Tab-separated table of C-alpha atoms in Angstrom:
chain	number	residue	atom	x	y	z
A	190	MET	CA	45.590	20.311	-37.656
A	191	ILE	CA	42.580	18.232	-36.598
A	192	GLN	CA	40.083	20.368	-34.706
A	193	TYR	CA	38.002	19.228	-31.759
A	194	PRO	CA	34.436	18.716	-33.045
A	195	ALA	CA	31.236	20.399	-31.930
A	196	LEU	CA	29.538	18.315	-29.248
A	197	SER	CA	26.032	16.903	-29.231
A	198	MET	CA	23.900	13.926	-28.360
A	199	ILE	CA	22.599	11.581	-31.060
A	200	ILE	CA	18.930	10.750	-30.495
A	201	ASP	CA	17.020	8.896	-33.206
A	202	GLY	CA	19.571	10.034	-35.783
A	203	GLU	CA	19.428	13.710	-34.859
A	204	ARG	CA	22.354	15.672	-33.477
A	205	VAL	CA	20.894	17.328	-30.375
A	206	SER	CA	22.711	20.370	-29.015
A	207	GLY	CA	22.268	24.003	-28.041
A	208	GLY	CA	19.189	25.624	-26.621
A	209	SER	CA	18.771	26.336	-22.941
A	210	ARG	CA	19.772	22.870	-21.784
A	211	ARG	CA	22.496	22.249	-19.201
A	212	THR	CA	26.031	21.690	-20.422
A	213	HIS	CA	29.248	20.075	-19.210
A	214	ALA	CA	32.660	21.592	-19.932
A	215	VAL	CA	35.017	19.091	-21.602
A	216	LEU	CA	38.663	19.721	-20.678
A	217	ASN	CA	41.981	18.963	-22.341
A	218	PRO	CA	43.916	17.052	-19.624
A	219	ALA	CA	47.257	18.235	-21.009
A	220	THR	CA	46.385	21.921	-20.599
A	221	GLY	CA	43.302	22.154	-18.414
A	222	GLU	CA	41.670	24.266	-21.129
A	223	VAL	CA	38.030	23.884	-22.162
A	224	LEU	CA	37.606	22.028	-25.446
A	225	GLY	CA	33.846	22.420	-25.749
A	226	GLN	CA	30.490	22.412	-24.020
A	227	LEU	CA	28.577	19.129	-24.008
A	228	PRO	CA	24.756	19.335	-23.921
A	229	LEU	CA	23.180	17.229	-21.188
A	230	ALA	CA	19.948	15.290	-21.547
A	231	GLY	CA	16.744	16.228	-19.823
A	232	THR	CA	13.775	13.964	-19.145
A	233	ALA	CA	12.216	14.699	-22.528
A	234	ASP	CA	15.447	13.746	-24.316
A	235	LEU	CA	15.673	10.441	-22.471
A	236	ASP	CA	12.012	9.634	-23.120
A	237	ARG	CA	12.538	10.334	-26.803
A	238	ALA	CA	15.573	8.052	-26.840
A	239	LEU	CA	13.609	5.292	-25.106
A	240	GLU	CA	10.763	5.570	-27.588
A	241	ALA	CA	13.228	5.378	-30.472
A	242	ALA	CA	15.047	2.407	-28.892
A	243	ALA	CA	11.775	0.495	-28.595
A	244	ALA	CA	11.030	1.125	-32.274
A	245	GLY	CA	14.631	0.335	-33.198
A	246	PHE	CA	14.460	-3.020	-31.463
A	247	ARG	CA	11.257	-3.977	-33.291
A	248	LEU	CA	13.096	-3.220	-36.530
A	249	TRP	CA	16.564	-4.630	-35.790
A	250	ARG	CA	15.496	-7.893	-34.187
A	251	LYS	CA	14.139	-8.845	-37.635
A	252	SER	CA	17.385	-7.956	-39.409
A	253	THR	CA	19.319	-10.709	-41.149
A	254	PRO	CA	22.807	-11.784	-40.058
A	255	GLN	CA	24.108	-10.324	-43.315
A	256	GLN	CA	22.560	-6.924	-42.579
A	257	ARG	CA	24.116	-6.792	-39.121
A	258	ALA	CA	27.476	-8.005	-40.406
A	259	ASP	CA	27.461	-5.432	-43.208
A	260	VAL	CA	26.988	-2.613	-40.710
A	261	LEU	CA	29.770	-3.844	-38.425
A	262	GLN	CA	32.195	-4.465	-41.278
A	263	GLY	CA	31.328	-1.107	-42.807
A	264	ALA	CA	31.963	0.656	-39.504
A	265	ALA	CA	35.328	-1.112	-39.233
A	266	ARG	CA	36.290	0.145	-42.687
A	267	LEU	CA	35.301	3.692	-41.786
A	268	MET	CA	37.343	3.547	-38.578
A	269	ARG	CA	40.361	2.531	-40.646
A	270	GLU	CA	39.807	5.554	-42.858
A	271	ARG	CA	39.241	7.881	-39.898
A	272	VAL	CA	41.910	6.490	-37.559
A	273	ASP	CA	43.927	9.717	-37.444
A	274	GLU	CA	40.891	11.857	-36.673
A	275	ILE	CA	39.442	9.540	-34.027
A	276	ALA	CA	42.787	8.970	-32.287
A	277	HIS	CA	43.602	12.685	-32.263
A	278	VAL	CA	40.254	13.551	-30.681
A	279	ALA	CA	40.736	10.862	-28.016
A	280	VAL	CA	44.129	12.324	-27.073
A	281	LEU	CA	42.673	15.822	-26.815
A	282	GLU	CA	39.909	14.854	-24.407
A	283	GLN	CA	41.412	11.896	-22.512
A	284	GLY	CA	45.163	12.568	-22.558
A	285	LYS	CA	46.638	9.203	-23.565
A	286	THR	CA	49.452	9.115	-26.091
A	287	LEU	CA	48.639	9.173	-29.783
A	288	ALA	CA	50.228	5.745	-30.219
A	289	GLU	CA	47.925	4.283	-27.563
A	290	ALA	CA	44.878	5.941	-29.115
A	291	ARG	CA	45.731	4.466	-32.518
A	292	ILE	CA	45.986	1.018	-30.944
A	293	GLU	CA	42.592	1.557	-29.356
A	294	VAL	CA	41.032	2.317	-32.738
A	295	GLY	CA	42.632	-0.869	-34.040
A	296	MET	CA	41.135	-2.858	-31.177
A	297	ASN	CA	37.693	-1.565	-32.127
A	298	ILE	CA	38.233	-2.497	-35.757
A	299	GLY	CA	39.191	-6.029	-34.771
A	300	LEU	CA	36.223	-6.357	-32.427
A	301	PHE	CA	33.693	-5.146	-35.008
A	302	GLU	CA	35.097	-7.511	-37.614
A	303	PHE	CA	34.934	-10.416	-35.172
A	304	TYR	CA	31.370	-9.566	-34.179
A	305	ALA	CA	30.437	-9.378	-37.865
A	306	GLY	CA	31.453	-13.024	-38.120
A	307	GLU	CA	29.587	-13.925	-34.935
A	308	CYS	CA	26.349	-12.736	-36.546
A	309	PHE	CA	26.447	-15.992	-38.540
A	310	ARG	CA	27.360	-18.188	-35.569
A	311	LEU	CA	24.459	-17.636	-33.178
A	312	TYR	CA	23.572	-21.300	-33.406
A	313	GLY	CA	20.811	-23.047	-31.530
A	314	ARG	CA	20.442	-26.800	-31.328
A	315	ALA	CA	17.929	-29.583	-31.923
A	316	LEU	CA	17.308	-31.999	-29.058
A	317	VAL	CA	16.918	-35.746	-29.489
A	318	ARG	CA	13.197	-36.579	-29.435
A	319	PRO	CA	10.960	-39.465	-30.599
A	320	GLU	CA	9.652	-39.428	-34.153
A	321	GLY	CA	6.828	-36.945	-34.502
A	322	MET	CA	8.193	-34.573	-31.880
A	323	ARG	CA	10.636	-31.692	-32.226
A	324	SER	CA	12.416	-29.715	-29.529
A	325	THR	CA	14.836	-26.912	-30.315
A	326	VAL	CA	16.835	-24.345	-28.416
A	327	GLN	CA	17.181	-20.917	-30.001
A	328	TYR	CA	18.652	-17.581	-29.056
A	329	GLU	CA	16.887	-14.261	-29.419
A	330	PRO	CA	17.987	-10.666	-28.786
A	331	VAL	CA	17.292	-9.610	-25.209
A	332	GLY	CA	15.856	-6.204	-26.107
A	333	PRO	CA	16.954	-2.561	-25.872
A	334	VAL	CA	20.229	-2.177	-23.973
A	335	ALA	CA	21.350	0.691	-21.731
A	336	ALA	CA	25.129	0.830	-21.997
A	337	PHE	CA	27.308	2.988	-19.744
A	338	ALA	CA	30.944	3.482	-20.773
A	339	PRO	CA	33.775	5.147	-18.766
A	340	TRP	CA	36.408	7.637	-19.878
A	341	ASN	CA	39.636	5.644	-19.628
A	342	PHE	CA	39.273	3.939	-23.026
A	343	PRO	CA	37.122	6.508	-24.830
A	344	ILE	CA	37.145	4.585	-28.137
A	345	GLY	CA	37.308	0.948	-27.030
A	346	ASN	CA	34.674	1.074	-24.308
A	347	PRO	CA	31.998	2.570	-26.597
A	348	GLY	CA	32.962	-0.004	-29.216
A	349	ARG	CA	32.274	-2.821	-26.786
A	350	LYS	CA	29.009	-1.267	-25.628
A	351	LEU	CA	27.711	-0.788	-29.167
A	352	GLY	CA	29.156	-3.752	-31.047
A	353	ALA	CA	27.707	-6.660	-29.076
A	354	PRO	CA	24.065	-5.476	-28.931
A	355	ILE	CA	24.109	-4.575	-32.623
A	356	ALA	CA	25.525	-7.995	-33.540
A	357	ALA	CA	22.849	-9.689	-31.420
A	358	GLY	CA	19.934	-7.752	-32.962
A	359	CYS	CA	19.325	-5.334	-30.081
A	360	SER	CA	18.958	-1.578	-30.025
A	361	VAL	CA	21.216	0.341	-27.644
A	362	ILE	CA	21.231	3.667	-25.818
A	363	MET	CA	24.825	4.489	-24.913
A	364	LYS	CA	25.783	6.912	-22.188
A	365	ALA	CA	29.499	7.363	-22.549
A	366	ALA	CA	31.558	9.472	-20.156
A	367	GLU	CA	30.923	13.198	-20.190
A	368	GLU	CA	34.716	13.717	-20.031
A	369	THR	CA	35.252	12.007	-23.405
A	370	PRO	CA	32.126	12.433	-25.530
A	371	ALA	CA	33.589	13.135	-28.965
A	372	SER	CA	35.451	9.815	-29.112
A	373	ALA	CA	32.275	7.870	-28.342
A	374	LEU	CA	30.287	9.885	-30.846
A	375	ALA	CA	32.899	9.163	-33.515
A	376	VAL	CA	32.475	5.408	-32.994
A	377	LEU	CA	28.683	5.612	-33.167
A	378	GLN	CA	28.892	7.832	-36.252
A	379	CYS	CA	30.906	5.161	-38.049
A	380	LEU	CA	28.094	2.679	-37.397
A	381	LEU	CA	25.414	5.112	-38.539
A	382	ASP	CA	27.387	6.003	-41.654
A	383	ALA	CA	27.729	2.270	-42.372
A	384	GLY	CA	23.947	1.916	-42.474
A	385	LEU	CA	22.845	1.323	-38.883
A	386	PRO	CA	19.232	2.520	-38.562
A	387	PRO	CA	19.202	5.691	-36.414
A	388	SER	CA	16.781	4.266	-33.874
A	389	VAL	CA	19.062	1.273	-33.219
A	390	GLY	CA	22.095	3.188	-31.914
A	391	GLN	CA	21.851	6.382	-29.862
A	392	ALA	CA	24.104	8.412	-27.555
A	393	VAL	CA	22.976	10.526	-24.621
A	394	PHE	CA	24.924	12.404	-21.970
A	395	GLY	CA	23.848	13.878	-18.674
A	396	VAL	CA	24.133	13.852	-14.920
A	397	PRO	CA	25.068	10.179	-14.489
A	398	ASP	CA	22.679	9.319	-11.666
A	399	GLU	CA	19.786	11.087	-13.371
A	400	VAL	CA	20.357	9.278	-16.653
A	401	SER	CA	20.853	5.854	-15.084
A	402	ARG	CA	17.793	6.123	-12.849
A	403	HIS	CA	15.576	7.253	-15.706
A	404	LEU	CA	16.733	4.658	-18.223
A	405	LEU	CA	16.763	1.760	-15.784
A	406	ALA	CA	13.307	2.645	-14.468
A	407	SER	CA	11.875	2.203	-17.955
A	408	PRO	CA	10.408	-1.172	-18.967
A	409	VAL	CA	11.765	-0.502	-22.462
A	410	ILE	CA	15.307	-1.312	-21.296
A	411	ARG	CA	15.880	-5.045	-20.877
A	412	LYS	CA	19.620	-5.166	-20.247
A	413	LEU	CA	22.272	-3.050	-18.532
A	414	SER	CA	25.910	-3.128	-19.607
A	415	PHE	CA	28.227	-1.165	-17.322
A	416	THR	CA	31.966	-0.635	-17.052
A	417	GLY	CA	33.207	1.340	-14.065
A	418	SER	CA	33.832	1.259	-10.350
A	419	THR	CA	32.521	-1.400	-8.000
A	420	THR	CA	30.720	1.252	-5.945
A	421	VAL	CA	28.756	2.593	-8.904
A	422	GLY	CA	28.242	-0.926	-10.227
A	423	ARG	CA	26.530	-1.987	-7.020
A	424	HIS	CA	24.217	1.029	-7.251
A	425	LEU	CA	23.280	0.315	-10.861
A	426	ALA	CA	22.790	-3.395	-10.195
A	427	LYS	CA	20.231	-2.518	-7.524
A	428	LEU	CA	18.374	-0.255	-9.940
A	429	ALA	CA	18.389	-2.963	-12.601
A	430	ALA	CA	17.177	-5.561	-10.109
A	431	GLU	CA	13.947	-3.624	-9.558
A	432	ASP	CA	12.827	-4.683	-13.036
A	433	LEU	CA	14.934	-7.878	-13.163
A	434	LYS	CA	16.954	-6.581	-16.098
A	435	ARG	CA	19.877	-8.621	-17.375
A	436	THR	CA	23.266	-7.194	-16.412
A	437	THR	CA	26.873	-7.321	-17.561
A	438	MET	CA	29.129	-5.628	-14.999
A	439	GLU	CA	32.839	-5.016	-15.647
A	440	LEU	CA	33.963	-3.417	-12.409
A	441	GLY	CA	37.144	-2.451	-10.594
A	442	GLY	CA	40.318	-4.428	-10.139
A	443	HIS	CA	43.599	-4.357	-8.219
A	444	GLY	CA	45.809	-6.432	-10.482
A	445	PRO	CA	48.299	-8.702	-8.680
A	446	VAL	CA	51.550	-9.591	-10.448
A	447	LEU	CA	53.438	-12.603	-9.077
A	448	VAL	CA	57.166	-12.538	-9.917
A	449	PHE	CA	59.135	-15.664	-9.044
A	450	ALA	CA	62.888	-16.017	-8.733
A	451	ASP	CA	63.256	-18.310	-11.765
A	452	VAL	CA	62.629	-15.585	-14.373
A	453	ASP	CA	64.757	-13.326	-16.558
A	454	LEU	CA	64.251	-10.121	-14.571
A	455	ASP	CA	65.258	-7.756	-17.364
A	456	ARG	CA	62.754	-9.344	-19.728
A	457	VAL	CA	60.020	-9.126	-17.119
A	458	LEU	CA	60.821	-5.521	-16.238
A	459	ASP	CA	61.039	-4.432	-19.862
A	460	THR	CA	57.524	-5.785	-20.328
A	461	VAL	CA	55.665	-4.893	-17.144
A	462	VAL	CA	56.912	-1.326	-16.590
A	463	GLY	CA	55.492	-0.063	-19.865
A	464	HIS	CA	52.289	-1.992	-19.264
A	465	LYS	CA	51.948	-0.525	-15.769
A	466	TYR	CA	52.123	3.070	-16.958
A	467	ARG	CA	50.153	2.816	-20.200
A	468	ASN	CA	47.253	5.245	-20.158
A	469	ALA	CA	48.926	6.721	-17.044
A	470	GLY	CA	47.846	3.620	-15.111
A	471	GLN	CA	44.158	4.374	-15.671
A	472	VAL	CA	43.374	0.814	-16.718
A	473	CYS	CA	41.062	-1.587	-14.900
A	474	VAL	CA	43.411	-4.505	-15.681
A	475	SER	CA	46.581	-2.554	-14.867
A	476	PRO	CA	49.312	-4.574	-13.111
A	477	THR	CA	49.456	-2.858	-9.727
A	478	ARG	CA	50.439	-5.083	-6.774
A	479	PHE	CA	53.824	-6.611	-7.586
A	480	ILE	CA	54.174	-9.679	-5.389
A	481	VAL	CA	57.866	-10.513	-5.668
A	482	GLU	CA	59.704	-13.555	-4.365
A	483	ASP	CA	62.239	-12.499	-1.748
A	484	ALA	CA	65.341	-13.750	-3.591
A	485	VAL	CA	64.899	-11.262	-6.469
A	486	PHE	CA	63.041	-8.481	-4.669
A	487	ASP	CA	65.891	-5.973	-4.373
A	488	ASP	CA	66.960	-6.304	-8.012
A	489	PHE	CA	63.358	-6.137	-9.217
A	490	ARG	CA	62.577	-3.030	-7.165
A	491	GLU	CA	65.731	-1.229	-8.305
A	492	GLY	CA	65.208	-2.105	-11.962
A	493	PHE	CA	61.554	-1.121	-11.866
A	494	ALA	CA	62.215	2.259	-10.243
A	495	ARG	CA	65.016	3.060	-12.687
A	496	ARG	CA	62.846	2.354	-15.707
A	497	ALA	CA	59.887	4.274	-14.283
A	498	LYS	CA	62.043	7.313	-13.579
A	499	ASN	CA	63.268	7.367	-17.175
A	500	LEU	CA	59.794	7.448	-18.754
A	501	HIS	CA	59.010	10.648	-20.647
A	502	VAL	CA	55.803	12.273	-19.400
A	503	GLY	CA	54.128	14.846	-21.608
A	504	ASP	CA	51.299	15.849	-23.909
A	505	GLY	CA	49.917	12.787	-25.663
A	506	LEU	CA	50.273	14.528	-29.022
A	507	ASP	CA	54.045	14.833	-28.518
A	508	PRO	CA	55.707	11.845	-30.253
A	509	GLN	CA	58.306	11.733	-27.466
A	510	SER	CA	55.705	11.190	-24.739
A	511	GLN	CA	55.469	7.728	-23.218
A	512	VAL	CA	53.008	8.670	-20.472
A	513	GLY	CA	50.284	11.293	-20.819
A	514	PRO	CA	48.380	13.228	-18.153
A	515	LEU	CA	45.716	11.866	-15.867
A	516	ALA	CA	42.267	12.340	-17.325
A	517	ASN	CA	40.937	14.928	-14.891
A	518	PRO	CA	41.907	16.873	-11.760
A	519	ARG	CA	40.007	14.418	-9.550
A	520	ARG	CA	42.475	11.670	-10.445
A	521	VAL	CA	45.459	13.854	-9.526
A	522	GLU	CA	44.021	14.572	-6.108
A	523	ALA	CA	42.975	10.969	-5.499
A	524	ILE	CA	46.277	9.366	-6.475
A	525	ASP	CA	48.310	11.936	-4.571
A	526	ALA	CA	46.290	11.327	-1.404
A	527	LEU	CA	46.730	7.546	-1.652
A	528	ILE	CA	50.491	7.836	-2.138
A	529	ARG	CA	50.973	10.282	0.706
A	530	GLU	CA	48.931	8.102	3.064
A	531	ALA	CA	51.002	5.051	2.141
A	532	VAL	CA	54.308	6.850	2.737
A	533	ALA	CA	53.025	8.114	6.086
A	534	ALA	CA	52.156	4.499	6.962
A	535	GLY	CA	55.733	3.362	6.266
A	536	ALA	CA	55.950	2.685	2.525
A	537	ARG	CA	59.195	3.561	0.730
A	538	LEU	CA	58.901	6.075	-2.090
A	539	GLU	CA	61.360	4.890	-4.744
A	540	THR	CA	60.502	7.467	-7.399
A	541	GLY	CA	57.710	9.870	-8.358
A	542	GLY	CA	55.040	10.779	-5.853
A	543	GLU	CA	54.428	14.284	-7.131
A	544	ARG	CA	52.535	16.305	-9.653
A	545	ILE	CA	54.506	17.517	-12.674
A	546	GLY	CA	54.205	21.209	-13.568
A	547	ASN	CA	51.285	23.519	-12.955
A	548	ARG	CA	49.492	23.105	-16.282
A	549	GLY	CA	47.337	20.107	-17.064
A	550	PHE	CA	46.971	16.991	-14.939
A	551	PHE	CA	50.391	15.342	-15.091
A	552	TYR	CA	51.641	13.038	-12.343
A	553	ALA	CA	55.065	11.405	-12.160
A	554	PRO	CA	55.288	7.609	-12.618
A	555	THR	CA	55.536	6.401	-9.034
A	556	VAL	CA	56.988	3.331	-7.347
A	557	LEU	CA	56.276	2.408	-3.733
A	558	SER	CA	57.895	-0.550	-1.995
A	559	ASP	CA	57.461	-2.264	1.362
A	560	VAL	CA	53.898	-1.003	1.463
A	561	PRO	CA	51.939	-2.059	4.568
A	562	LEU	CA	49.005	-4.276	3.649
A	563	SER	CA	46.825	-2.057	5.805
A	564	ALA	CA	47.500	1.012	3.645
A	565	ARG	CA	44.451	2.178	1.697
A	566	ILE	CA	46.340	1.978	-1.594
A	567	MET	CA	46.852	-1.768	-1.019
A	568	ASN	CA	43.116	-2.293	-0.662
A	569	GLU	CA	41.512	0.237	-3.011
A	570	GLU	CA	42.164	0.423	-6.729
A	571	PRO	CA	44.557	3.367	-7.214
A	572	PHE	CA	43.754	3.769	-10.935
A	573	GLY	CA	46.812	5.826	-11.633
A	574	PRO	CA	50.559	5.730	-12.393
A	575	VAL	CA	51.725	3.923	-9.256
A	576	ALA	CA	53.302	0.488	-8.808
A	577	LEU	CA	53.279	-1.241	-5.404
A	578	ILE	CA	56.175	-3.660	-4.853
A	579	ASN	CA	56.318	-5.995	-1.845
A	580	ARG	CA	58.424	-9.054	-0.970
A	581	PHE	CA	57.078	-12.498	-0.094
A	582	ALA	CA	58.752	-15.717	0.992
A	583	GLY	CA	57.390	-18.152	-1.567
A	584	GLU	CA	54.558	-19.478	-3.706
A	585	GLU	CA	51.973	-20.155	-1.008
A	586	ALA	CA	52.302	-16.682	0.531
A	587	MET	CA	52.310	-15.056	-2.899
A	588	ILE	CA	49.095	-16.764	-3.983
A	589	ALA	CA	47.474	-15.851	-0.675
A	590	GLU	CA	48.326	-12.184	-1.207
A	591	ALA	CA	47.044	-12.252	-4.787
A	592	ASN	CA	43.705	-13.652	-3.573
A	593	ARG	CA	43.510	-11.485	-0.443
A	594	LEU	CA	41.341	-8.756	-1.939
A	595	PRO	CA	37.716	-9.165	-3.035
A	596	TYR	CA	38.642	-8.065	-6.576
A	597	GLY	CA	39.291	-10.569	-9.352
A	598	LEU	CA	39.501	-8.944	-12.764
A	599	ALA	CA	43.026	-9.569	-14.078
A	600	ALA	CA	46.140	-11.186	-12.616
A	601	TYR	CA	49.632	-11.811	-13.950
A	602	ALA	CA	52.381	-14.269	-13.094
A	603	TRP	CA	55.980	-14.690	-14.234
A	604	THR	CA	57.663	-18.046	-13.745
A	605	GLY	CA	59.573	-20.621	-15.784
A	606	ASP	CA	58.245	-23.558	-13.765
A	607	ALA	CA	55.661	-25.399	-15.882
A	608	ALA	CA	54.123	-27.197	-12.916
A	609	ARG	CA	53.800	-23.925	-11.020
A	610	GLN	CA	52.100	-22.332	-14.017
A	611	LYS	CA	49.374	-24.979	-13.810
A	612	ARG	CA	48.977	-24.444	-10.061
A	613	LEU	CA	48.651	-20.700	-10.541
A	614	ALA	CA	46.063	-21.161	-13.286
A	615	ALA	CA	44.036	-23.312	-10.914
A	616	GLN	CA	44.422	-21.295	-7.720
A	617	LEU	CA	44.391	-17.600	-8.649
A	618	GLU	CA	40.930	-16.083	-8.252
A	619	THR	CA	40.608	-13.964	-11.367
A	620	GLY	CA	38.584	-13.621	-14.540
A	621	MET	CA	41.692	-13.255	-16.715
A	622	LEU	CA	45.231	-14.487	-16.132
A	623	GLY	CA	48.404	-13.712	-18.044
A	624	ILE	CA	51.289	-16.126	-17.456
A	625	ASN	CA	54.598	-14.750	-18.731
A	626	THR	CA	52.668	-12.146	-20.713
A	627	THR	CA	50.668	-8.981	-20.210
A	628	MET	CA	48.403	-9.786	-23.168
A	629	ILE	CA	45.118	-10.883	-21.631
A	630	GLY	CA	42.570	-9.633	-24.158
A	631	GLY	CA	41.526	-10.100	-27.745
A	632	ALA	CA	38.474	-9.730	-29.929
A	633	ASP	CA	37.857	-13.475	-29.652
A	634	ALA	CA	38.548	-13.751	-25.898
A	635	PRO	CA	36.022	-13.148	-23.099
A	636	PHE	CA	36.765	-10.087	-20.963
A	637	GLY	CA	35.350	-10.041	-17.440
A	638	GLY	CA	35.972	-10.633	-13.766
A	639	VAL	CA	34.859	-12.448	-10.636
A	640	LYS	CA	34.036	-11.431	-7.076
A	641	TRP	CA	33.793	-7.624	-6.709
A	642	SER	CA	35.099	-7.197	-10.241
A	643	GLY	CA	31.701	-8.038	-11.643
A	644	HIS	CA	30.021	-10.699	-13.716
A	645	GLY	CA	29.342	-11.465	-17.349
A	646	HIS	CA	31.681	-10.888	-20.259
A	647	GLU	CA	32.378	-8.608	-23.168
A	648	ASP	CA	34.317	-9.560	-26.314
A	649	GLY	CA	34.480	-13.050	-27.750
A	650	PRO	CA	31.373	-15.122	-28.470
A	651	GLU	CA	30.425	-14.521	-24.839
A	652	GLY	CA	30.028	-10.796	-25.527
A	653	VAL	CA	27.295	-11.401	-28.083
A	654	MET	CA	25.671	-14.187	-26.064
A	655	ALA	CA	25.326	-11.732	-23.172
A	656	CYS	CA	22.837	-9.826	-25.344
A	657	LEU	CA	20.726	-12.905	-26.140
A	658	VAL	CA	18.086	-14.860	-24.242
A	659	THR	CA	17.495	-18.598	-24.534
A	660	LYS	CA	14.185	-20.033	-25.690
A	661	ALA	CA	13.247	-23.730	-25.765
A	662	VAL	CA	10.550	-24.640	-28.306
A	663	HIS	CA	8.752	-28.006	-28.056
A	664	GLU	CA	6.483	-29.226	-30.880
A	665	GLY	CA	4.265	-32.271	-30.709
């Protein structure tokens, strides 16, 4: 049986724990039991990390592409060897199913291998100039990065936050979520064990506002990378703006799903229901607002509710479980309040809408239909296991509803009409669009949103370029 590891921070290669420092209790979402006590950083810890990051950047910016690629490829190999351990730990502290956690490790492996290749593709260019002159454009690492990762993908989010800066030649101080520290530490440890200099990659934990204010107030940090809510993102963007730091912000979403009458409903339902409830709906790109053409609305709603009701909810370590618990008690309270408010406003509860058991943080897969657009759940990201299904008369009204909210992270559409597919690609306001698929990401594809869903990208060549600055050099 894989045991939950002792918790620490990693500052300049040293595991920092114990003493009289403050701690945070890490819970198992399936049981509510305490897994361990996480030490929290004080001012001296953060200053030490900043000093190390400055030294790490001076070292790593001079590294060769081969050195950076070797570290990333080595970390990918170690993650393959440690997949069982890393996935098991992620289930213990976040709750998702073991199958989902294994996939998440695989996503990290693919991303690190892709970024290893990108180390050799950070091309500049030579401009056309008269004989005797030379003008070039080159890219250089931006500097030490402060990277804040949330709890919903406790392996993948740290991988994104660490991989791109390391590939670009930057040092990075990662503050992953205090709810899921061991998963993040496992990813960083793979990099360190693969030869990453200790001062280049560090992990701190603490009171989020204290850590963010201290790191972003330092001139050492030159870039902020944040994944999380729009509210917190706004706050951090203001802090970063004080020193004009570069920012990559992957913020909230409220994923619209347009379902037209010309589709195979069973195929659509078999695909989207599982995607809706993966990670118990705690996914920023989760399909949430199902915008269904009137002619197939009743059949779609009935088929969706039936499939949702049949999902097996349980401990993520149980092979029979298809949906695990919510990550913490706050999510149970928040999702329950949103659902109850919607029903009180006139929404139909098709299935779910209640907590399961009295141990852990389980919530039944929920389907609401005929939800008033004024309901809070139709305007705020629910971030939980609830699908919202409403009927619309046709394409124009459906596109208008998809674009109604200020969010624009991911959107989905299901239609067999090729001309309509092109119109949707042109008119939907979103950073990522899946047409007849729920697959909208990949190591080689940019991941990011528009409007209130943030700016900048992770993954793909764009993820590395986000950690570089452009310099034009003119020689006479």
